Amino acid sequence: MIKDIIAAVASGKRFLITAHVRLDGDALGSELALCRLLSDLGKEAVVCNQDATPGHYRFLPGAERIVHDPVRPELYDVGFVLDCSELERVGEIAADVARIPTLINIDHHVSNGGFCALRLLDPKASSTGELLYRLMREMRAVMTGDICTNLYAAILTDTGGFRYSSTRQETLRAAGDLVKGGADPQWISENIYESDPPAKLQLLARVLETLEMDLDLGIASMTVTEEHLRQTGASMEHTDGFIDIPRTVKGINIAMLYTQTGAKQFKLSLRSKGRVNVEKIARRFGGGGHINAAACRIEGDLETIKSRVLQAVKET
Ligand SMILES: [Mn+2]
């Protein structure tokens, strides 16, 4: 399969690269690394996303060239769909992306059923960034400093700073190689994790007041409401990383973050430690993800949702 992808890259001239809505470091770092590689190979390559790039990822090399225009499929030979288990995850542009003659999916979600013929899928990989590193090594590609910076950022963020169980020997070896190639761990971490606007910390202060812990069940949850965002002037992207806070407590094996997305609509993000599988819980509500990190959307009032989720946790 990897050979077929390399062949498609060699014969293609015009490439579109996209990833899922609600962009994260893995999606963006992977897109930008791949775009840079294709440009270095003399190809035309465009990164197109539905959503705007969150502020703390705008330092990534090439981020300023990302477009958010409608996709004209006739302009491309090959479309790369990164970090998505389903094509629909790219958002409103999905139908047009589907009309690009050759699609290639590179992804590490457990729930990926394989929506196109050409794909590089490995649920054991820490990140799509790690898979692209593998692909580029296989291609014997020259990985410039900009490529290394983007791939390092992708792996760093999807492993929660090399802490999740998805961090394997290969992951750290890839990260080590990327540092050798020019990625600066301190500079990248500072830009991603230590460049927040004051509103983010003010939002966190409110959200921490919603913390609920059940030490018997080993679960903890927090809630971000629209009201919190209004009060602090923060935006949705500033909730990034909040989910990692409840799991810092000893004995808490499942961390949950409810984020209000509408009057009676919530997104539930789940993180777990060790072998505790939260993908199963998310799947019961029509979501998906990985064993230690998953998400779903649930409608209803918050208290009802919470008791339904609690029931699901007890049953899985
Ligand atoms: Mn990912």
PDB file of C-alpha atoms and ligand atoms in Angstrom:
ATOM      1  CA  MET A   1       0.000   0.000   0.000  1.00  0.00           C
ATOM      2  CA  ILE A   2       2.757   2.466   0.913  1.00  0.00           C
ATOM      3  CA  LYS A   3       4.349   1.766  -2.493  1.00  0.00           C
ATOM      4  CA  ASP A   4       1.086   2.697  -4.235  1.00  0.00           C
ATOM      5  CA  ILE A   5       0.979   5.961  -2.316  1.00  0.00           C
ATOM      6  CA  ILE A   6       4.560   6.734  -3.302  1.00  0.00           C
ATOM      7  CA  ALA A   7       3.652   5.984  -6.947  1.00  0.00           C
ATOM      8  CA  ALA A   8       0.636   8.314  -6.756  1.00  0.00           C
ATOM      9  CA  VAL A   9       2.860  11.068  -5.360  1.00  0.00           C
ATOM     10  CA  ALA A  10       5.400  10.515  -8.136  1.00  0.00           C
ATOM     11  CA  SER A  11       2.840  10.680 -10.947  1.00  0.00           C
ATOM     12  CA  GLY A  12       0.589  13.431  -9.511  1.00  0.00           C
ATOM     13  CA  LYS A  13       1.205  17.106 -10.255  1.00  0.00           C
ATOM     14  CA  ARG A  14      -1.467  19.015  -8.365  1.00  0.00           C
ATOM     15  CA  PHE A  15      -2.277  18.086  -4.774  1.00  0.00           C
ATOM     16  CA  LEU A  16      -4.893  19.164  -2.289  1.00  0.00           C
ATOM     17  CA  ILE A  17      -4.218  18.461   1.379  1.00  0.00           C
ATOM     18  CA  THR A  18      -6.919  18.642   4.012  1.00  0.00           C
ATOM     19  CA  ALA A  19      -7.771  17.357   7.501  1.00  0.00           C
ATOM     20  CA  HIS A  20     -10.588  17.293  10.017  1.00  0.00           C
ATOM     21  CA  VAL A  21     -12.620  20.193  11.406  1.00  0.00           C
ATOM     22  CA  ARG A  22     -11.595  21.529  14.820  1.00  0.00           C
ATOM     23  CA  LEU A  23      -7.959  21.447  13.787  1.00  0.00           C
ATOM     24  CA  ASP A  24      -5.362  20.117  16.177  1.00  0.00           C
ATOM     25  CA  GLY A  25      -1.580  19.995  16.151  1.00  0.00           C
ATOM     26  CA  ASP A  26      -1.464  16.612  14.447  1.00  0.00           C
ATOM     27  CA  ALA A  27      -3.784  17.674  11.634  1.00  0.00           C
ATOM     28  CA  LEU A  28      -1.957  20.948  11.004  1.00  0.00           C
ATOM     29  CA  GLY A  29       1.607  19.711  11.475  1.00  0.00           C
ATOM     30  CA  SER A  30       0.919  16.770   9.171  1.00  0.00           C
ATOM     31  CA  GLU A  31      -0.682  18.921   6.479  1.00  0.00           C
ATOM     32  CA  LEU A  32       2.096  21.499   6.503  1.00  0.00           C
ATOM     33  CA  ALA A  33       4.898  18.909   6.502  1.00  0.00           C
ATOM     34  CA  LEU A  34       3.341  17.095   3.553  1.00  0.00           C
ATOM     35  CA  CYS A  35       2.683  20.340   1.667  1.00  0.00           C
ATOM     36  CA  ARG A  36       6.294  21.376   2.111  1.00  0.00           C
ATOM     37  CA  LEU A  37       7.561  17.988   0.940  1.00  0.00           C
ATOM     38  CA  LEU A  38       5.405  18.081  -2.198  1.00  0.00           C
ATOM     39  CA  SER A  39       6.553  21.644  -2.975  1.00  0.00           C
ATOM     40  CA  ASP A  40      10.165  20.556  -2.496  1.00  0.00           C
ATOM     41  CA  LEU A  41       9.497  17.774  -5.030  1.00  0.00           C
ATOM     42  CA  GLY A  42       8.368  20.415  -7.548  1.00  0.00           C
ATOM     43  CA  LYS A  43       4.648  19.676  -7.189  1.00  0.00           C
ATOM     44  CA  GLU A  44       1.805  22.121  -6.765  1.00  0.00           C
ATOM     45  CA  ALA A  45       0.301  21.634  -3.315  1.00  0.00           C
ATOM     46  CA  VAL A  46      -2.381  23.491  -1.394  1.00  0.00           C
ATOM     47  CA  VAL A  47      -3.537  23.025   2.193  1.00  0.00           C
ATOM     48  CA  CYS A  48      -7.253  23.728   2.501  1.00  0.00           C
ATOM     49  CA  ASN A  49      -9.241  23.511   5.752  1.00  0.00           C
ATOM     50  CA  GLN A  50     -12.787  24.370   6.684  1.00  0.00           C
ATOM     51  CA  ASP A  51     -11.775  25.882  10.019  1.00  0.00           C
ATOM     52  CA  ALA A  52      -9.374  28.721  10.762  1.00  0.00           C
ATOM     53  CA  THR A  53      -5.966  27.842  12.213  1.00  0.00           C
ATOM     54  CA  PRO A  54      -6.016  28.190  16.035  1.00  0.00           C
ATOM     55  CA  GLY A  55      -3.712  30.964  17.257  1.00  0.00           C
ATOM     56  CA  HIS A  56      -1.195  28.711  18.987  1.00  0.00           C
ATOM     57  CA  TYR A  57      -0.492  26.804  15.760  1.00  0.00           C
ATOM     58  CA  ARG A  58       0.035  29.842  13.535  1.00  0.00           C
ATOM     59  CA  PHE A  59       3.785  29.744  14.186  1.00  0.00           C
ATOM     60  CA  LEU A  60       4.071  26.454  12.276  1.00  0.00           C
ATOM     61  CA  PRO A  61       6.129  26.956   9.108  1.00  0.00           C
ATOM     62  CA  GLY A  62       3.790  27.438   6.137  1.00  0.00           C
ATOM     63  CA  ALA A  63       0.658  28.059   8.249  1.00  0.00           C
ATOM     64  CA  GLU A  64       0.207  31.496   6.626  1.00  0.00           C
ATOM     65  CA  ARG A  65      -0.431  29.838   3.259  1.00  0.00           C
ATOM     66  CA  ILE A  66      -3.382  27.669   4.364  1.00  0.00           C
ATOM     67  CA  VAL A  67      -6.564  28.508   2.450  1.00  0.00           C
ATOM     68  CA  HIS A  68     -10.221  28.131   3.445  1.00  0.00           C
ATOM     69  CA  ASP A  69     -11.805  28.503   0.001  1.00  0.00           C
ATOM     70  CA  PRO A  70     -14.318  26.152  -1.587  1.00  0.00           C
ATOM     71  CA  VAL A  71     -12.531  23.207  -3.232  1.00  0.00           C
ATOM     72  CA  ARG A  72     -12.578  22.989  -7.049  1.00  0.00           C
ATOM     73  CA  PRO A  73     -11.922  19.280  -7.633  1.00  0.00           C
ATOM     74  CA  GLU A  74     -10.980  19.779 -11.303  1.00  0.00           C
ATOM     75  CA  LEU A  75      -7.831  21.598 -10.159  1.00  0.00           C
ATOM     76  CA  TYR A  76      -6.319  18.527  -8.498  1.00  0.00           C
ATOM     77  CA  ASP A  77      -4.976  15.074  -9.400  1.00  0.00           C
ATOM     78  CA  VAL A  78      -4.603  13.860  -5.837  1.00  0.00           C
ATOM     79  CA  GLY A  79      -6.307  14.740  -2.555  1.00  0.00           C
ATOM     80  CA  PHE A  80      -4.698  13.853   0.774  1.00  0.00           C
ATOM     81  CA  VAL A  81      -7.170  13.438   3.628  1.00  0.00           C
ATOM     82  CA  LEU A  82      -5.147  13.441   6.846  1.00  0.00           C
ATOM     83  CA  ASP A  83      -6.021  12.394  10.399  1.00  0.00           C
ATOM     84  CA  CYS A  84      -9.617  11.555   9.433  1.00  0.00           C
ATOM     85  CA  SER A  85     -11.423   8.264  10.012  1.00  0.00           C
ATOM     86  CA  GLU A  86     -14.181   9.325   7.605  1.00  0.00           C
ATOM     87  CA  LEU A  87     -14.207  11.731   4.688  1.00  0.00           C
ATOM     88  CA  GLU A  88     -17.092  13.670   6.298  1.00  0.00           C
ATOM     89  CA  ARG A  89     -14.706  14.752   9.061  1.00  0.00           C
ATOM     90  CA  VAL A  90     -13.224  17.403   6.721  1.00  0.00           C
ATOM     91  CA  GLY A  91     -16.498  19.327   7.018  1.00  0.00           C
ATOM     92  CA  GLU A  92     -18.345  21.282   4.340  1.00  0.00           C
ATOM     93  CA  ILE A  93     -15.702  20.662   1.657  1.00  0.00           C
ATOM     94  CA  ALA A  94     -16.167  16.844   1.866  1.00  0.00           C
ATOM     95  CA  ALA A  95     -18.420  16.492  -1.200  1.00  0.00           C
ATOM     96  CA  ASP A  96     -15.983  18.401  -3.429  1.00  0.00           C
ATOM     97  CA  VAL A  97     -12.916  16.642  -2.024  1.00  0.00           C
ATOM     98  CA  ALA A  98     -14.664  13.337  -2.865  1.00  0.00           C
ATOM     99  CA  ARG A  99     -14.610  14.333  -6.570  1.00  0.00           C
ATOM    100  CA  ILE A 100     -10.806  14.577  -6.764  1.00  0.00           C
ATOM    101  CA  PRO A 101      -9.720  11.629  -8.990  1.00  0.00           C
ATOM    102  CA  THR A 102      -7.304  10.024  -6.504  1.00  0.00           C
ATOM    103  CA  LEU A 103      -7.776  10.205  -2.747  1.00  0.00           C
ATOM    104  CA  ILE A 104      -5.201   9.124  -0.190  1.00  0.00           C
ATOM    105  CA  ASN A 105      -6.098   8.741   3.480  1.00  0.00           C
ATOM    106  CA  ILE A 106      -3.382   8.757   6.136  1.00  0.00           C
ATOM    107  CA  ASP A 107      -4.750   8.148   9.617  1.00  0.00           C
ATOM    108  CA  HIS A 108      -4.343   6.422  12.968  1.00  0.00           C
ATOM    109  CA  HIS A 109      -7.909   6.301  14.344  1.00  0.00           C
ATOM    110  CA  VAL A 110      -9.101   2.869  15.527  1.00  0.00           C
ATOM    111  CA  SER A 111     -12.524   3.472  14.019  1.00  0.00           C
ATOM    112  CA  ASN A 112     -11.247   4.029  10.453  1.00  0.00           C
ATOM    113  CA  GLY A 113     -13.099   1.696   8.110  1.00  0.00           C
ATOM    114  CA  GLY A 114     -11.098   2.673   5.004  1.00  0.00           C
ATOM    115  CA  PHE A 115     -13.133   5.113   2.907  1.00  0.00           C
ATOM    116  CA  CYS A 116     -10.791   5.238  -0.094  1.00  0.00           C
ATOM    117  CA  ALA A 117      -8.608   2.742  -1.924  1.00  0.00           C
ATOM    118  CA  LEU A 118      -5.226   4.330  -1.210  1.00  0.00           C
ATOM    119  CA  ARG A 119      -4.557   4.542   2.478  1.00  0.00           C
ATOM    120  CA  LEU A 120      -1.914   4.341   5.145  1.00  0.00           C
ATOM    121  CA  LEU A 121      -3.680   3.368   8.349  1.00  0.00           C
ATOM    122  CA  ASP A 122      -2.128   2.241  11.601  1.00  0.00           C
ATOM    123  CA  PRO A 123      -4.111   2.548  14.832  1.00  0.00           C
ATOM    124  CA  LYS A 124      -0.906   1.817  16.775  1.00  0.00           C
ATOM    125  CA  ALA A 125       0.810   4.921  15.413  1.00  0.00           C
ATOM    126  CA  SER A 126       0.860   7.804  17.873  1.00  0.00           C
ATOM    127  CA  SER A 127      -0.199  10.315  15.273  1.00  0.00           C
ATOM    128  CA  THR A 128      -0.678  10.996  11.611  1.00  0.00           C
ATOM    129  CA  GLY A 129       2.619  12.879  11.896  1.00  0.00           C
ATOM    130  CA  GLU A 130       4.387   9.649  12.832  1.00  0.00           C
ATOM    131  CA  LEU A 131       2.829   7.918   9.801  1.00  0.00           C
ATOM    132  CA  LEU A 132       4.010  10.722   7.510  1.00  0.00           C
ATOM    133  CA  TYR A 133       7.483  10.410   9.000  1.00  0.00           C
ATOM    134  CA  ARG A 134       7.329   6.702   8.098  1.00  0.00           C
ATOM    135  CA  LEU A 135       6.134   7.509   4.572  1.00  0.00           C
ATOM    136  CA  MET A 136       8.839  10.114   4.021  1.00  0.00           C
ATOM    137  CA  ARG A 137      11.547   7.732   5.258  1.00  0.00           C
ATOM    138  CA  GLU A 138      10.227   5.095   2.879  1.00  0.00           C
ATOM    139  CA  MET A 139      10.371   7.682   0.066  1.00  0.00           C
ATOM    140  CA  ARG A 140      13.947   8.536   1.093  1.00  0.00           C
ATOM    141  CA  ALA A 141      12.749  12.134   1.049  1.00  0.00           C
ATOM    142  CA  VAL A 142      14.916  15.050   2.119  1.00  0.00           C
ATOM    143  CA  MET A 143      13.270  16.264   5.321  1.00  0.00           C
ATOM    144  CA  THR A 144      14.073  19.946   5.730  1.00  0.00           C
ATOM    145  CA  GLY A 145      13.967  21.831   9.035  1.00  0.00           C
ATOM    146  CA  ASP A 146      10.443  23.074   8.290  1.00  0.00           C
ATOM    147  CA  ILE A 147       9.202  19.552   7.645  1.00  0.00           C
ATOM    148  CA  CYS A 148      10.844  18.311  10.857  1.00  0.00           C
ATOM    149  CA  THR A 149       9.328  21.152  12.910  1.00  0.00           C
ATOM    150  CA  ASN A 150       5.830  20.395  11.624  1.00  0.00           C
ATOM    151  CA  LEU A 151       6.078  16.649  12.130  1.00  0.00           C
ATOM    152  CA  TYR A 152       7.547  17.073  15.607  1.00  0.00           C
ATOM    153  CA  ALA A 153       4.653  19.384  16.547  1.00  0.00           C
ATOM    154  CA  ALA A 154       2.189  16.802  15.201  1.00  0.00           C
ATOM    155  CA  ILE A 155       3.656  13.966  17.270  1.00  0.00           C
ATOM    156  CA  LEU A 156       4.195  16.118  20.372  1.00  0.00           C
ATOM    157  CA  THR A 157       0.589  17.277  20.546  1.00  0.00           C
ATOM    158  CA  ASP A 158      -1.115  13.969  19.732  1.00  0.00           C
ATOM    159  CA  THR A 159       0.876  12.157  22.431  1.00  0.00           C
ATOM    160  CA  GLY A 160       0.068  14.848  25.020  1.00  0.00           C
ATOM    161  CA  GLY A 161       3.735  15.752  25.181  1.00  0.00           C
ATOM    162  CA  PHE A 162       4.977  12.129  24.834  1.00  0.00           C
ATOM    163  CA  ARG A 163       2.863  10.978  27.769  1.00  0.00           C
ATOM    164  CA  TYR A 164      -0.013   8.921  26.325  1.00  0.00           C
ATOM    165  CA  SER A 165       0.266   5.146  25.924  1.00  0.00           C
ATOM    166  CA  SER A 166       0.548   5.678  22.171  1.00  0.00           C
ATOM    167  CA  THR A 167       4.111   6.899  22.811  1.00  0.00           C
ATOM    168  CA  ARG A 168       6.200   3.936  21.693  1.00  0.00           C
ATOM    169  CA  GLN A 169       9.851   3.412  20.945  1.00  0.00           C
ATOM    170  CA  GLU A 170       9.217   4.209  17.263  1.00  0.00           C
ATOM    171  CA  THR A 171       7.477   7.433  18.269  1.00  0.00           C
ATOM    172  CA  LEU A 172      10.447   8.666  20.275  1.00  0.00           C
ATOM    173  CA  ARG A 173      12.884   7.500  17.631  1.00  0.00           C
ATOM    174  CA  ALA A 174      10.948   9.512  15.039  1.00  0.00           C
ATOM    175  CA  ALA A 175      10.922  12.536  17.364  1.00  0.00           C
ATOM    176  CA  GLY A 176      14.685  12.158  17.922  1.00  0.00           C
ATOM    177  CA  ASP A 177      15.309  12.070  14.188  1.00  0.00           C
ATOM    178  CA  LEU A 178      13.149  15.161  13.710  1.00  0.00           C
ATOM    179  CA  VAL A 179      15.173  17.032  16.342  1.00  0.00           C
ATOM    180  CA  LYS A 180      18.326  15.993  14.523  1.00  0.00           C
ATOM    181  CA  GLY A 181      16.747  17.381  11.346  1.00  0.00           C
ATOM    182  CA  GLY A 182      16.118  20.795  12.872  1.00  0.00           C
ATOM    183  CA  ALA A 183      13.027  20.651  15.111  1.00  0.00           C
ATOM    184  CA  ASP A 184      13.625  22.663  18.305  1.00  0.00           C
ATOM    185  CA  PRO A 185      11.631  21.025  21.163  1.00  0.00           C
ATOM    186  CA  GLN A 186      11.806  24.006  23.508  1.00  0.00           C
ATOM    187  CA  TRP A 187      10.772  26.555  20.884  1.00  0.00           C
ATOM    188  CA  ILE A 188       7.930  24.383  19.591  1.00  0.00           C
ATOM    189  CA  SER A 189       6.592  23.638  23.112  1.00  0.00           C
ATOM    190  CA  GLU A 190       6.760  27.283  24.121  1.00  0.00           C
ATOM    191  CA  ASN A 191       4.765  28.321  21.060  1.00  0.00           C
ATOM    192  CA  ILE A 192       2.119  25.658  21.547  1.00  0.00           C
ATOM    193  CA  TYR A 193       1.782  25.476  25.326  1.00  0.00           C
ATOM    194  CA  GLU A 194       3.103  28.740  26.741  1.00  0.00           C
ATOM    195  CA  SER A 195       1.763  31.452  24.460  1.00  0.00           C
ATOM    196  CA  ASP A 196      -1.821  31.663  25.693  1.00  0.00           C
ATOM    197  CA  PRO A 197      -3.831  34.894  25.875  1.00  0.00           C
ATOM    198  CA  PRO A 198      -4.944  35.887  29.428  1.00  0.00           C
ATOM    199  CA  ALA A 199      -8.561  35.023  28.523  1.00  0.00           C
ATOM    200  CA  LYS A 200      -7.627  31.345  28.335  1.00  0.00           C
ATOM    201  CA  LEU A 201      -6.511  31.236  31.967  1.00  0.00           C
ATOM    202  CA  GLN A 202      -9.608  33.194  33.015  1.00  0.00           C
ATOM    203  CA  LEU A 203     -11.741  30.642  31.185  1.00  0.00           C
ATOM    204  CA  LEU A 204      -9.903  27.801  32.909  1.00  0.00           C
ATOM    205  CA  ALA A 205     -10.603  29.379  36.298  1.00  0.00           C
ATOM    206  CA  ARG A 206     -14.357  29.254  35.590  1.00  0.00           C
ATOM    207  CA  VAL A 207     -14.224  25.768  34.128  1.00  0.00           C
ATOM    208  CA  LEU A 208     -12.298  24.377  37.120  1.00  0.00           C
ATOM    209  CA  GLU A 209     -15.263  25.374  39.314  1.00  0.00           C
ATOM    210  CA  THR A 210     -17.342  22.792  37.427  1.00  0.00           C
ATOM    211  CA  LEU A 211     -14.953  19.954  38.301  1.00  0.00           C
ATOM    212  CA  GLU A 212     -16.699  16.806  39.567  1.00  0.00           C
ATOM    213  CA  MET A 213     -14.725  13.791  40.737  1.00  0.00           C
ATOM    214  CA  ASP A 214     -15.868  10.278  41.531  1.00  0.00           C
ATOM    215  CA  LEU A 215     -12.866   8.548  43.047  1.00  0.00           C
ATOM    216  CA  ASP A 216     -14.694   5.235  43.426  1.00  0.00           C
ATOM    217  CA  LEU A 217     -15.366   5.052  39.700  1.00  0.00           C
ATOM    218  CA  GLY A 218     -12.094   6.834  38.888  1.00  0.00           C
ATOM    219  CA  ILE A 219     -13.753   9.462  36.731  1.00  0.00           C
ATOM    220  CA  ALA A 220     -13.652  13.239  36.675  1.00  0.00           C
ATOM    221  CA  SER A 221     -15.439  15.735  34.476  1.00  0.00           C
ATOM    222  CA  MET A 222     -15.509  19.443  33.730  1.00  0.00           C
ATOM    223  CA  THR A 223     -17.897  21.531  31.660  1.00  0.00           C
ATOM    224  CA  VAL A 224     -17.370  24.504  29.356  1.00  0.00           C
ATOM    225  CA  THR A 225     -20.566  26.446  28.715  1.00  0.00           C
ATOM    226  CA  GLU A 226     -21.319  29.203  26.222  1.00  0.00           C
ATOM    227  CA  GLU A 227     -21.795  31.434  29.246  1.00  0.00           C
ATOM    228  CA  HIS A 228     -18.176  30.808  30.328  1.00  0.00           C
ATOM    229  CA  LEU A 229     -16.941  31.870  26.906  1.00  0.00           C
ATOM    230  CA  ARG A 230     -19.069  35.008  26.976  1.00  0.00           C
ATOM    231  CA  GLN A 231     -17.966  35.969  30.483  1.00  0.00           C
ATOM    232  CA  THR A 232     -14.259  35.666  29.727  1.00  0.00           C
ATOM    233  CA  GLY A 233     -14.125  36.671  26.073  1.00  0.00           C
ATOM    234  CA  ALA A 234     -12.347  33.397  25.330  1.00  0.00           C
ATOM    235  CA  SER A 235     -13.169  31.253  22.304  1.00  0.00           C
ATOM    236  CA  MET A 236     -13.601  27.547  21.752  1.00  0.00           C
ATOM    237  CA  GLU A 237      -9.979  27.025  20.722  1.00  0.00           C
ATOM    238  CA  HIS A 238      -8.925  28.116  24.214  1.00  0.00           C
ATOM    239  CA  THR A 239     -10.442  24.933  25.690  1.00  0.00           C
ATOM    240  CA  ASP A 240      -7.595  23.027  24.057  1.00  0.00           C
ATOM    241  CA  GLY A 241      -5.743  21.043  26.733  1.00  0.00           C
ATOM    242  CA  PHE A 242      -8.389  21.419  29.472  1.00  0.00           C
ATOM    243  CA  ILE A 243      -9.226  17.730  29.180  1.00  0.00           C
ATOM    244  CA  ASP A 244      -5.741  16.829  30.398  1.00  0.00           C
ATOM    245  CA  ILE A 245      -6.299  18.539  33.762  1.00  0.00           C
ATOM    246  CA  PRO A 246      -8.736  16.089  35.462  1.00  0.00           C
ATOM    247  CA  ARG A 247      -6.523  13.157  34.541  1.00  0.00           C
ATOM    248  CA  THR A 248      -3.617  14.596  36.505  1.00  0.00           C
ATOM    249  CA  VAL A 249      -5.387  13.408  39.693  1.00  0.00           C
ATOM    250  CA  LYS A 250      -4.169  10.101  41.124  1.00  0.00           C
ATOM    251  CA  GLY A 251      -6.865   7.455  40.867  1.00  0.00           C
ATOM    252  CA  ILE A 252      -8.710   9.248  38.073  1.00  0.00           C
ATOM    253  CA  ASN A 253      -8.590   6.953  35.058  1.00  0.00           C
ATOM    254  CA  ILE A 254     -11.156   8.647  32.858  1.00  0.00           C
ATOM    255  CA  ALA A 255     -11.256  12.403  32.275  1.00  0.00           C
ATOM    256  CA  MET A 256     -14.229  13.975  30.556  1.00  0.00           C
ATOM    257  CA  LEU A 257     -14.809  17.446  29.197  1.00  0.00           C
ATOM    258  CA  TYR A 258     -18.291  18.555  28.202  1.00  0.00           C
ATOM    259  CA  THR A 259     -18.244  21.477  25.794  1.00  0.00           C
ATOM    260  CA  GLN A 260     -21.497  23.232  24.991  1.00  0.00           C
ATOM    261  CA  THR A 261     -21.954  23.696  21.253  1.00  0.00           C
ATOM    262  CA  GLY A 262     -25.618  24.718  21.232  1.00  0.00           C
ATOM    263  CA  ALA A 263     -28.575  25.300  23.567  1.00  0.00           C
ATOM    264  CA  LYS A 264     -28.957  21.549  24.147  1.00  0.00           C
ATOM    265  CA  GLN A 265     -25.862  20.258  22.391  1.00  0.00           C
ATOM    266  CA  PHE A 266     -22.616  19.121  23.926  1.00  0.00           C
ATOM    267  CA  LYS A 267     -19.389  17.670  22.711  1.00  0.00           C
ATOM    268  CA  LEU A 268     -17.907  15.117  25.082  1.00  0.00           C
ATOM    269  CA  SER A 269     -14.143  14.585  24.994  1.00  0.00           C
ATOM    270  CA  LEU A 270     -12.747  11.588  26.836  1.00  0.00           C
ATOM    271  CA  ARG A 271      -9.220  10.704  27.934  1.00  0.00           C
ATOM    272  CA  SER A 272      -8.108   7.654  29.856  1.00  0.00           C
ATOM    273  CA  LYS A 273      -5.063   6.180  31.467  1.00  0.00           C
ATOM    274  CA  GLY A 274      -3.553   2.760  30.825  1.00  0.00           C
ATOM    275  CA  ARG A 275      -5.825   0.116  29.366  1.00  0.00           C
ATOM    276  CA  VAL A 276      -9.089   1.890  30.109  1.00  0.00           C
ATOM    277  CA  ASN A 277     -10.865   2.114  26.745  1.00  0.00           C
ATOM    278  CA  VAL A 278     -12.833   5.332  26.182  1.00  0.00           C
ATOM    279  CA  GLU A 279     -13.299   4.713  22.471  1.00  0.00           C
ATOM    280  CA  LYS A 280     -15.985   2.164  23.422  1.00  0.00           C
ATOM    281  CA  ILE A 281     -17.834   4.783  25.444  1.00  0.00           C
ATOM    282  CA  ALA A 282     -17.693   7.376  22.646  1.00  0.00           C
ATOM    283  CA  ARG A 283     -18.871   4.807  20.125  1.00  0.00           C
ATOM    284  CA  ARG A 284     -22.051   4.189  22.142  1.00  0.00           C
ATOM    285  CA  PHE A 285     -22.974   7.813  21.405  1.00  0.00           C
ATOM    286  CA  GLY A 286     -22.016   7.661  17.735  1.00  0.00           C
ATOM    287  CA  GLY A 287     -18.484   8.996  18.202  1.00  0.00           C
ATOM    288  CA  GLY A 288     -15.064   7.400  18.011  1.00  0.00           C
ATOM    289  CA  GLY A 289     -11.322   7.912  18.396  1.00  0.00           C
ATOM    290  CA  HIS A 290      -8.584   5.954  20.094  1.00  0.00           C
ATOM    291  CA  ILE A 291      -8.389   3.742  23.196  1.00  0.00           C
ATOM    292  CA  ASN A 292      -7.077   6.613  25.361  1.00  0.00           C
ATOM    293  CA  ALA A 293      -8.655   9.574  23.550  1.00  0.00           C
ATOM    294  CA  ALA A 294     -12.119   9.735  22.045  1.00  0.00           C
ATOM    295  CA  ALA A 295     -15.045  12.082  21.520  1.00  0.00           C
ATOM    296  CA  CYS A 296     -18.729  12.192  20.645  1.00  0.00           C
ATOM    297  CA  ARG A 297     -21.629  14.614  20.389  1.00  0.00           C
ATOM    298  CA  ILE A 298     -24.702  14.279  22.599  1.00  0.00           C
ATOM    299  CA  GLU A 299     -27.948  16.241  22.597  1.00  0.00           C
ATOM    300  CA  GLY A 300     -30.091  17.016  25.623  1.00  0.00           C
ATOM    301  CA  ASP A 301     -29.830  18.910  28.872  1.00  0.00           C
ATOM    302  CA  LEU A 302     -26.542  18.577  30.689  1.00  0.00           C
ATOM    303  CA  GLU A 303     -27.746  16.650  33.722  1.00  0.00           C
ATOM    304  CA  THR A 304     -29.488  14.012  31.596  1.00  0.00           C
ATOM    305  CA  ILE A 305     -26.435  13.698  29.376  1.00  0.00           C
ATOM    306  CA  LYS A 306     -24.180  13.273  32.392  1.00  0.00           C
ATOM    307  CA  SER A 307     -26.271  10.463  33.835  1.00  0.00           C
ATOM    308  CA  ARG A 308     -26.430   8.695  30.457  1.00  0.00           C
ATOM    309  CA  VAL A 309     -22.646   8.915  30.162  1.00  0.00           C
ATOM    310  CA  LEU A 310     -22.193   7.688  33.721  1.00  0.00           C
ATOM    311  CA  GLN A 311     -24.366   4.696  32.901  1.00  0.00           C
ATOM    312  CA  ALA A 312     -22.276   4.019  29.767  1.00  0.00           C
ATOM    313  CA  VAL A 313     -19.055   4.197  31.791  1.00  0.00           C
ATOM    314  CA  LYS A 314     -20.424   1.654  34.261  1.00  0.00           C
ATOM    315  CA  GLU A 315     -21.486  -0.697  31.470  1.00  0.00           C
ATOM    316  CA  THR A 316     -18.261  -0.635  29.438  1.00  0.00           C
TER     317      THR A 316
HETATM  318 MN    MN B   1      -4.211  12.538  15.161  1.00  0.00          MN
END
